[in-house]
mmCIF file of C-alpha atoms in Angstrom:
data_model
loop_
_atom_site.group_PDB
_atom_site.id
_atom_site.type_symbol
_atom_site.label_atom_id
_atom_site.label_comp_id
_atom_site.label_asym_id
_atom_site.label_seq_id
_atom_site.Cartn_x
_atom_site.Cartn_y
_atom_site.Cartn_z
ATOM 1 C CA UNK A 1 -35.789 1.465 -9.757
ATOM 2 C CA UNK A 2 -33.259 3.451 -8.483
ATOM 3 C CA UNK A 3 -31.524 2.401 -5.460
ATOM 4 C CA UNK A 4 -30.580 4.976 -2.361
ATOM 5 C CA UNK A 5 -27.112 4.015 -0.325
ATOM 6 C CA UNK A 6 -27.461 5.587 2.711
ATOM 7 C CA UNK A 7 -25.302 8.577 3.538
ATOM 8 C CA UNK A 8 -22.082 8.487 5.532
ATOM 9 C CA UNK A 9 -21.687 11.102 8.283
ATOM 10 C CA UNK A 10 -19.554 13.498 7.795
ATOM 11 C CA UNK A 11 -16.717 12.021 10.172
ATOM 12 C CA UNK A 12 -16.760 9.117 8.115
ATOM 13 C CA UNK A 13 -15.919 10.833 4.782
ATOM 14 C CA UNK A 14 -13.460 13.228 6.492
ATOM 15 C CA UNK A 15 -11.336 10.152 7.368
ATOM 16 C CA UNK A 16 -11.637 8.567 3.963
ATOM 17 C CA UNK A 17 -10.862 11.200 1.398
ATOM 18 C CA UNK A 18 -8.466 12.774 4.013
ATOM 19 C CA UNK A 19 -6.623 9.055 5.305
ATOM 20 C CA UNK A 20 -3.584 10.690 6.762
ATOM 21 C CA UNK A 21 -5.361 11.787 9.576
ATOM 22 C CA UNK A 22 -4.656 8.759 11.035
ATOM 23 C CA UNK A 23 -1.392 8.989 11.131
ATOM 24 C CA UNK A 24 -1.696 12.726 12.135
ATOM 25 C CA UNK A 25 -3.373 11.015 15.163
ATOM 26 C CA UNK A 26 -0.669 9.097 15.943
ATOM 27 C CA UNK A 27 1.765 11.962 15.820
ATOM 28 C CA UNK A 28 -0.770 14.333 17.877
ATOM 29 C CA UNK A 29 -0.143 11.321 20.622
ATOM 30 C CA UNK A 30 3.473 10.942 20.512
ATOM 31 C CA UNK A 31 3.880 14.709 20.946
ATOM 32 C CA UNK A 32 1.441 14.798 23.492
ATOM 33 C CA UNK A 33 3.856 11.782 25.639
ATOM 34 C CA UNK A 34 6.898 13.760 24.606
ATOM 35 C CA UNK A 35 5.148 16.688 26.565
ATOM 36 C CA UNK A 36 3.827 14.462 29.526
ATOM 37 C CA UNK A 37 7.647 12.980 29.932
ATOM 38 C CA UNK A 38 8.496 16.729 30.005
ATOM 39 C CA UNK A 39 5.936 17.884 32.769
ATOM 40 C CA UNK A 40 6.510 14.818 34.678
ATOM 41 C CA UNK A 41 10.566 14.813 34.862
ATOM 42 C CA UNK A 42 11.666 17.889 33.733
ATOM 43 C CA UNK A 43 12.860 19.024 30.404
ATOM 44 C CA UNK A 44 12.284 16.247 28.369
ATOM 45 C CA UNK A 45 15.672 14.353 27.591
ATOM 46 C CA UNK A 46 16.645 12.523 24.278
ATOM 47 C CA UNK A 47 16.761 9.300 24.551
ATOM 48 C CA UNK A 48 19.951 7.825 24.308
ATOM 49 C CA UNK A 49 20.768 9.995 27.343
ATOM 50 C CA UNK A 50 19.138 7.685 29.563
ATOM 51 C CA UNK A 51 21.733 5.249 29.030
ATOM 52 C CA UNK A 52 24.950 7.270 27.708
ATOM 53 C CA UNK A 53 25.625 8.674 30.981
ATOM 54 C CA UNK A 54 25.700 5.181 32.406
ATOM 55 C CA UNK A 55 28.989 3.427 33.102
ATOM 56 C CA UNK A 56 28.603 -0.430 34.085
ATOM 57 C CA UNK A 57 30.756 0.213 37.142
ATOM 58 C CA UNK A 58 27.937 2.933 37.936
ATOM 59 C CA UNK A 59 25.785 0.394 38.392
ATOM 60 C CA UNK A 60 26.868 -0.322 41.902
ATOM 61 C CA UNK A 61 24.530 0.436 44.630
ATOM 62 C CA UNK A 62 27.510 2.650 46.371
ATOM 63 C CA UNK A 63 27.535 4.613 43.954
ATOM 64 C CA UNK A 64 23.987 6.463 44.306
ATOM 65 C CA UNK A 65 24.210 7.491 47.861
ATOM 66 C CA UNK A 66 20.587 9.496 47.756
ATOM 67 C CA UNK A 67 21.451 11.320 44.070
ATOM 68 C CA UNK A 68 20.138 9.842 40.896
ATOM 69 C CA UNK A 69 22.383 9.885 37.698
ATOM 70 C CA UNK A 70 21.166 12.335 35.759
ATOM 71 C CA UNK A 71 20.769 9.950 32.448
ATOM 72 C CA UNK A 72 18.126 8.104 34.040
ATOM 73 C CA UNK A 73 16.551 11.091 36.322
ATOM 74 C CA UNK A 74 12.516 10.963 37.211
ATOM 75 C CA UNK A 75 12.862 6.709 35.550
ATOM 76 C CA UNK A 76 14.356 4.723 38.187
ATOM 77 C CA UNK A 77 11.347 3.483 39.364
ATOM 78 C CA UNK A 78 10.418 1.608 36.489
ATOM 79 C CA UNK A 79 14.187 -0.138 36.038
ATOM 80 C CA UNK A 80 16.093 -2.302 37.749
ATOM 81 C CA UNK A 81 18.993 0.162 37.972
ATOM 82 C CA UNK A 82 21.866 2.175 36.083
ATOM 83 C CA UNK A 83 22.731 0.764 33.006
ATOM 84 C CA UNK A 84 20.313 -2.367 33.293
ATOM 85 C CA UNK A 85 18.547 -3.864 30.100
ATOM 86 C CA UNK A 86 15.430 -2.704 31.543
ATOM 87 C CA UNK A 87 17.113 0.939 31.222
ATOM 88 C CA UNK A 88 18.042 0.804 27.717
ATOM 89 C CA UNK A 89 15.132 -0.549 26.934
ATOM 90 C CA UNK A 90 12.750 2.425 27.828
ATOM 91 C CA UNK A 91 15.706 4.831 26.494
ATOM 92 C CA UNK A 92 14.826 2.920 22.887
ATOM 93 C CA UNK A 93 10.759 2.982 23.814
ATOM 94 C CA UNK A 94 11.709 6.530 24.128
ATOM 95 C CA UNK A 95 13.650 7.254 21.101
ATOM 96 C CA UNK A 96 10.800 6.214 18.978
ATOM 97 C CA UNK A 97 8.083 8.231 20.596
ATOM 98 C CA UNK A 98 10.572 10.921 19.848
ATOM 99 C CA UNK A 99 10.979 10.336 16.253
ATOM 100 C CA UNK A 100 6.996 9.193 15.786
ATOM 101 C CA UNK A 101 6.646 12.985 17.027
ATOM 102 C CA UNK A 102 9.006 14.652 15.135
ATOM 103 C CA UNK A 103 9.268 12.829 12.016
ATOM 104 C CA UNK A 104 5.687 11.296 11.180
ATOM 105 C CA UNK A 105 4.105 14.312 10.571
ATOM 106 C CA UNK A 106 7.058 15.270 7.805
ATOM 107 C CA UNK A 107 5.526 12.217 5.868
ATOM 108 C CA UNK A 108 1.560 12.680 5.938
ATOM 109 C CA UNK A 109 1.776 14.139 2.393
ATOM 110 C CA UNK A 110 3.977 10.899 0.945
ATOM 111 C CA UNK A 111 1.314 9.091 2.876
ATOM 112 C CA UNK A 112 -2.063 10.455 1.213
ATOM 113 C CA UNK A 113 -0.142 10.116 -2.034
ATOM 114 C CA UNK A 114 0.338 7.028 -1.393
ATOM 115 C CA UNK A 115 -3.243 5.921 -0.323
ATOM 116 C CA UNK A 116 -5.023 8.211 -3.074
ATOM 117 C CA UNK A 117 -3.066 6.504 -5.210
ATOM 118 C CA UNK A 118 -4.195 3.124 -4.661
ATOM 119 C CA UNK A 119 -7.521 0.694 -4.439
ATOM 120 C CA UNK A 120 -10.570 2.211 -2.170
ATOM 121 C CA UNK A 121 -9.793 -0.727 -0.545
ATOM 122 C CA UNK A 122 -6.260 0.237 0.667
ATOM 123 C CA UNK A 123 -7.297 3.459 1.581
ATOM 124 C CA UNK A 124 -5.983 2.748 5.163
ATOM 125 C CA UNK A 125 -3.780 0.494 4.427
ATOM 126 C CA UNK A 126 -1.088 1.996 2.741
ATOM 127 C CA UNK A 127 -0.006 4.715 4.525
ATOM 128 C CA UNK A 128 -0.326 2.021 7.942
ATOM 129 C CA UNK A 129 2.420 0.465 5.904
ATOM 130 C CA UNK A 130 4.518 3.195 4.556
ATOM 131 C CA UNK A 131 4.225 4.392 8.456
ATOM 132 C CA UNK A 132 5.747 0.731 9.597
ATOM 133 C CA UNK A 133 8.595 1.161 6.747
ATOM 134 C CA UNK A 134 8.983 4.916 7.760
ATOM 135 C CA UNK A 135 9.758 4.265 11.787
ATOM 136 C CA UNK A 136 11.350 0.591 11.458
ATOM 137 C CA UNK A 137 13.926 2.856 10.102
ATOM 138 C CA UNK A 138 14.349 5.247 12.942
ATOM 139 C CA UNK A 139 13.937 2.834 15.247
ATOM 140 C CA UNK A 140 17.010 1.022 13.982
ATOM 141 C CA UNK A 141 18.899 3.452 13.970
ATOM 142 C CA UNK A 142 18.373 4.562 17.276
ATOM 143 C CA UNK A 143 19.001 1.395 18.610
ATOM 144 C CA UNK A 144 22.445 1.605 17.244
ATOM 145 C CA UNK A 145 22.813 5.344 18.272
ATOM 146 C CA UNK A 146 22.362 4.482 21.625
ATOM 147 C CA UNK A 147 24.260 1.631 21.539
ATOM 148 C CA UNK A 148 27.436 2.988 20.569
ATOM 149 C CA UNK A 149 26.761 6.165 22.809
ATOM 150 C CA UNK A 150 26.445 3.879 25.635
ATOM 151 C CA UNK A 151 29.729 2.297 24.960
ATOM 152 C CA UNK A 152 31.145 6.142 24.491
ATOM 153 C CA UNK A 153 30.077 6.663 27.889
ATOM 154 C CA UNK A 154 29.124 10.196 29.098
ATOM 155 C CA UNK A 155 31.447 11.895 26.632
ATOM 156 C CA UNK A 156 29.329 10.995 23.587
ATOM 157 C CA UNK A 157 26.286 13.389 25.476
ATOM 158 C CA UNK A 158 28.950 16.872 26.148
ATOM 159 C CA UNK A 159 28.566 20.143 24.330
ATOM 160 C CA UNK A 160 31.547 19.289 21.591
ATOM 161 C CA UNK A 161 29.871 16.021 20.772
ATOM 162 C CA UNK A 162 25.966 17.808 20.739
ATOM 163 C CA UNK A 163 27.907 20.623 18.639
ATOM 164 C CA UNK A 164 29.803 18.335 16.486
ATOM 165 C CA UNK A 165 27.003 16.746 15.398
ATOM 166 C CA UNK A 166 24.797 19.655 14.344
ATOM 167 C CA UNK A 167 27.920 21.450 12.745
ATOM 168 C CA UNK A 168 28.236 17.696 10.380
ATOM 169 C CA UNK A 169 24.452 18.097 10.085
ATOM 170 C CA UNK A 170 25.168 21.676 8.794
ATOM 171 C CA UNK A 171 27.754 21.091 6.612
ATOM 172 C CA UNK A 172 25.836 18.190 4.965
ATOM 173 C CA UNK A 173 22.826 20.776 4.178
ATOM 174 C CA UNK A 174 25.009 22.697 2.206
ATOM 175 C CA UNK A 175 26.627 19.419 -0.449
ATOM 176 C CA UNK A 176 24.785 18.158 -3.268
ATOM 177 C CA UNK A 177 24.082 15.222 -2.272
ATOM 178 C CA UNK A 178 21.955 16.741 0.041
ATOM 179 C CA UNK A 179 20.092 18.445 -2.788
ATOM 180 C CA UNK A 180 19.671 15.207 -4.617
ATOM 181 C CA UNK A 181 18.008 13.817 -1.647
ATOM 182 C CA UNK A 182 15.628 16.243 -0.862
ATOM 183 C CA UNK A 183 14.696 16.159 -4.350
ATOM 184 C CA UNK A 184 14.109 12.402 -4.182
ATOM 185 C CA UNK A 185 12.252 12.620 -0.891
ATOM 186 C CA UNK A 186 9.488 14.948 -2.756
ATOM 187 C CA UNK A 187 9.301 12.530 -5.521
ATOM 188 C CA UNK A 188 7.141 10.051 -5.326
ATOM 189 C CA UNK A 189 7.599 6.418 -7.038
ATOM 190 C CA UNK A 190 4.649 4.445 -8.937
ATOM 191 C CA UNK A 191 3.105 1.700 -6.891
ATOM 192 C CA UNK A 192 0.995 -1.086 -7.516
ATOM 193 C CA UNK A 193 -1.897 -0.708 -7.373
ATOM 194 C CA UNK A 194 -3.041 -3.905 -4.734
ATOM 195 C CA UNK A 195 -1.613 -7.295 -3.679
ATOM 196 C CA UNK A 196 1.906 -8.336 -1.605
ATOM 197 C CA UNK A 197 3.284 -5.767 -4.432
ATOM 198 C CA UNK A 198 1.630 -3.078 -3.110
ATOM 199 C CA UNK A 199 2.077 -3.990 0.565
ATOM 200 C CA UNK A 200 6.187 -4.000 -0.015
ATOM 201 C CA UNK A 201 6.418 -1.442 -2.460
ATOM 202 C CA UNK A 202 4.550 1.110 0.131
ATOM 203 C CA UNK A 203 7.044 -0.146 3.350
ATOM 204 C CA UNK A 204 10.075 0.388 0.852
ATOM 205 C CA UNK A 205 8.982 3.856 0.114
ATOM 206 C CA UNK A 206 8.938 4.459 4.030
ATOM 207 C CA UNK A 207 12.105 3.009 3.884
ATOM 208 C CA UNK A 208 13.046 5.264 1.422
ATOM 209 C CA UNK A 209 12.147 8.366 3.327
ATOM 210 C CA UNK A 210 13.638 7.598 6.345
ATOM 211 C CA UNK A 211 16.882 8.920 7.902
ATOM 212 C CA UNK A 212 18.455 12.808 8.645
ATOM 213 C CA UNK A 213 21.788 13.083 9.395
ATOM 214 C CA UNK A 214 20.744 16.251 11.623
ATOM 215 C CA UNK A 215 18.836 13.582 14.037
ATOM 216 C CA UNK A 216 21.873 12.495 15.916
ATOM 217 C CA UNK A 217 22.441 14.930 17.431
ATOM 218 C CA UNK A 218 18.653 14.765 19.188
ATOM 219 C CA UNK A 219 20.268 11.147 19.784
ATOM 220 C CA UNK A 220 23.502 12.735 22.142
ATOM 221 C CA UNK A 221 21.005 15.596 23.766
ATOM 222 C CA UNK A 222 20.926 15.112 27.512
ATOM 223 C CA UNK A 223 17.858 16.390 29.433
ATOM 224 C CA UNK A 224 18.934 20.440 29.438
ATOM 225 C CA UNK A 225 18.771 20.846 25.523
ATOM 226 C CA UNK A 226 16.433 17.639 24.548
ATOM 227 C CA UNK A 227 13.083 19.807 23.872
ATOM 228 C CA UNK A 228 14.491 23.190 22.682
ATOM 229 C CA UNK A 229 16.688 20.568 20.338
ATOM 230 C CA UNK A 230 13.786 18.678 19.352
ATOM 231 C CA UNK A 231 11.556 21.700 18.426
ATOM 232 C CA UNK A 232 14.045 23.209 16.431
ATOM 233 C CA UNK A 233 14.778 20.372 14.405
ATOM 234 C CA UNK A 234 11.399 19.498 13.905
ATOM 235 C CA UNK A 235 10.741 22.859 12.522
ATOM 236 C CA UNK A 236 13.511 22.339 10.353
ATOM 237 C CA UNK A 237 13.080 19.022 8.962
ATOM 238 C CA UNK A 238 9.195 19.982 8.344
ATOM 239 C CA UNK A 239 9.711 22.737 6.560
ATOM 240 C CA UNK A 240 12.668 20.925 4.065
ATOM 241 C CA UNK A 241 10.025 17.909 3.254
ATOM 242 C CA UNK A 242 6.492 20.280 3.430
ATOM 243 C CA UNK A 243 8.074 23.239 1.030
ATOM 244 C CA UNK A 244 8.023 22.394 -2.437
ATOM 245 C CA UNK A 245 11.350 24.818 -3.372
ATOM 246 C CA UNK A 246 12.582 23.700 -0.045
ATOM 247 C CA UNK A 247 15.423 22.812 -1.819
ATOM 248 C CA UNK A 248 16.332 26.890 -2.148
ATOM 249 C CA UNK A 249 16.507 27.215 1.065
ATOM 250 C CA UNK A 250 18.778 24.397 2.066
ATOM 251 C CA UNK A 251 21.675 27.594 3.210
ATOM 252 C CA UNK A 252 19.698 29.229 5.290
ATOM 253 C CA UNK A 253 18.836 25.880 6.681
ATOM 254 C CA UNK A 254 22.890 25.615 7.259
ATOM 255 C CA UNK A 255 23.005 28.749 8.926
ATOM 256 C CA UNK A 256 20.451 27.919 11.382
ATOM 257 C CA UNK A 257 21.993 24.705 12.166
ATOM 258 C CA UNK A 258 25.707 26.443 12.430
ATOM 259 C CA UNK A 259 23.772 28.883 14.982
ATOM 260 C CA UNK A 260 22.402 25.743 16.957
ATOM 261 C CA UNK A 261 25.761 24.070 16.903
ATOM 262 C CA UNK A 262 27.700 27.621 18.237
ATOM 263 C CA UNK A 263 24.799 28.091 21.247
ATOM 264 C CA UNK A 264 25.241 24.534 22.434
ATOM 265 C CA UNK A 265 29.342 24.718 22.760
ATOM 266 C CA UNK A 266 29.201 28.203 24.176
ATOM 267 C CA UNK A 267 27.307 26.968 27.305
ATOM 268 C CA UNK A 268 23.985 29.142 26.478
ATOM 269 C CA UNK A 269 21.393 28.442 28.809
ATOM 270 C CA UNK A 270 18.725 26.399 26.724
ATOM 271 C CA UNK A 271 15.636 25.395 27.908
#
């Protein structure tokens, strides 16, 4: 006798032979509070410019006298004031919304390799993981960024530092280390196959995959270049890990960067 499983709907196989989606989800809602921030305050602002601009002697109630500083503009309702732990706080919440948009979807193909790969089991599992590896990553080092950019003070957030930073960026496209890297990022290690292995191995391959150089300067953005920075990049950094010969192209990549860098210094109005 032959028995009959009953047959999944189609939403159901969808997610399981395509198991990135969730993570596709997860960047769909990132973007989409990236774009409420925007609506909601203005041109959405990176997030270490919610605290950069922030002396500690700011944080004196004299020192607002009906203006808001314009690190913190549209979120001093929801801290306890300039330069408070409160404020940093959300400017880190912020930072990894940021990079969840941006950099998550970069890694959905790692992440169905990485599930197809492995047990039906661990079908979700895996790329959950290499997701967890992926952002502990950026969210480290944005905590530091905005650490030390808080120290700075407001100069670490001007056009020379923005402009610095994408020119470095630039430069580092164009070195072979760079090449190496990219190389490495499309390359894809052999897992285990289940157990604690498998759990570590796929948050060490997020690990692995984390980290631009070109991402600090979304880091030093304040609010006037933060979206028209963050699409760029995101354009750019999707199309170096999504290309297979992306590697080719790593010049003109360069020269877009070097064009970024030169608008930013010269005072263009960006939007």
């Amino acid at each position: 006798m032959i028995m009959v499983l009953p047959r999944q709907s189609s939403w159901r196989r969808l997610w399981w032979t395509h198991p990135e989606l969730s993570l596709a989800a997860v960047a769909v809602a990132a973007w989409l509070a990236v774009l409420t921030v925007h609506i909601a305050t203005g041109p959405f602002q990176a997030a270490a410019q919610h605290s950069s601009t922030l002396m500690p002697e700011q944080a004196m109630p004299d020192h607002h006298h009906g203006t808001s500083n314009p690190g913190i503009a549209g979120h001093q309702s929801v801290t306890s004031g300039p330069g408070s732990a409160p404020t940093f706080l959300l400017s880190v919440g912020l930072w990894v919304v940021m990079a969840t948009a941006m950099m998550l979807p970069t890694a959905l193909p790692a992440a169905r390799s990485i599930s197809l790969n492995g047990k039906w089991k661990r079908r979700q599992r895996g790329p959950a993981l290499f997701a967890v590896g992926y952002l502990a990553v950026w969210s480290a080092v944005g905590a530091l960024l905005l650490s030390a950019v808080w120290l700075i003070g407001p100069k670490a957030t001007g056009p020379l530092a923005i402009s610095g930073a994408l020119a470095i960026a630039a430069a580092w496209e164009s070195t072979r280390w760079k090449r190496l890297c990219l190389r490495a990022c499309h390359r894809l290690r052999s897992l285990p196959p289940d157990g604690w292995r498998a759990d570590r191995a796929s948050v060490r391959e997020g690990i692995r995959n984390g980290v631009w150089p070109m991402m600090v300067a979304m880091a030093l953005a304040p609010h006037s270049v933060g979206l028209s920075l963050m699409l760029l990049l995101s354009a750019v950094v999707s199309a170096e890990k999504l290309l297979t010969r992306a590697v080719y192209h790593l010049g003109l990549v360069a020269t877009v960067l070097a064009i970024a860098a030169i608008v930013v210094v010269s005072g263009a109005p960006v939007t």
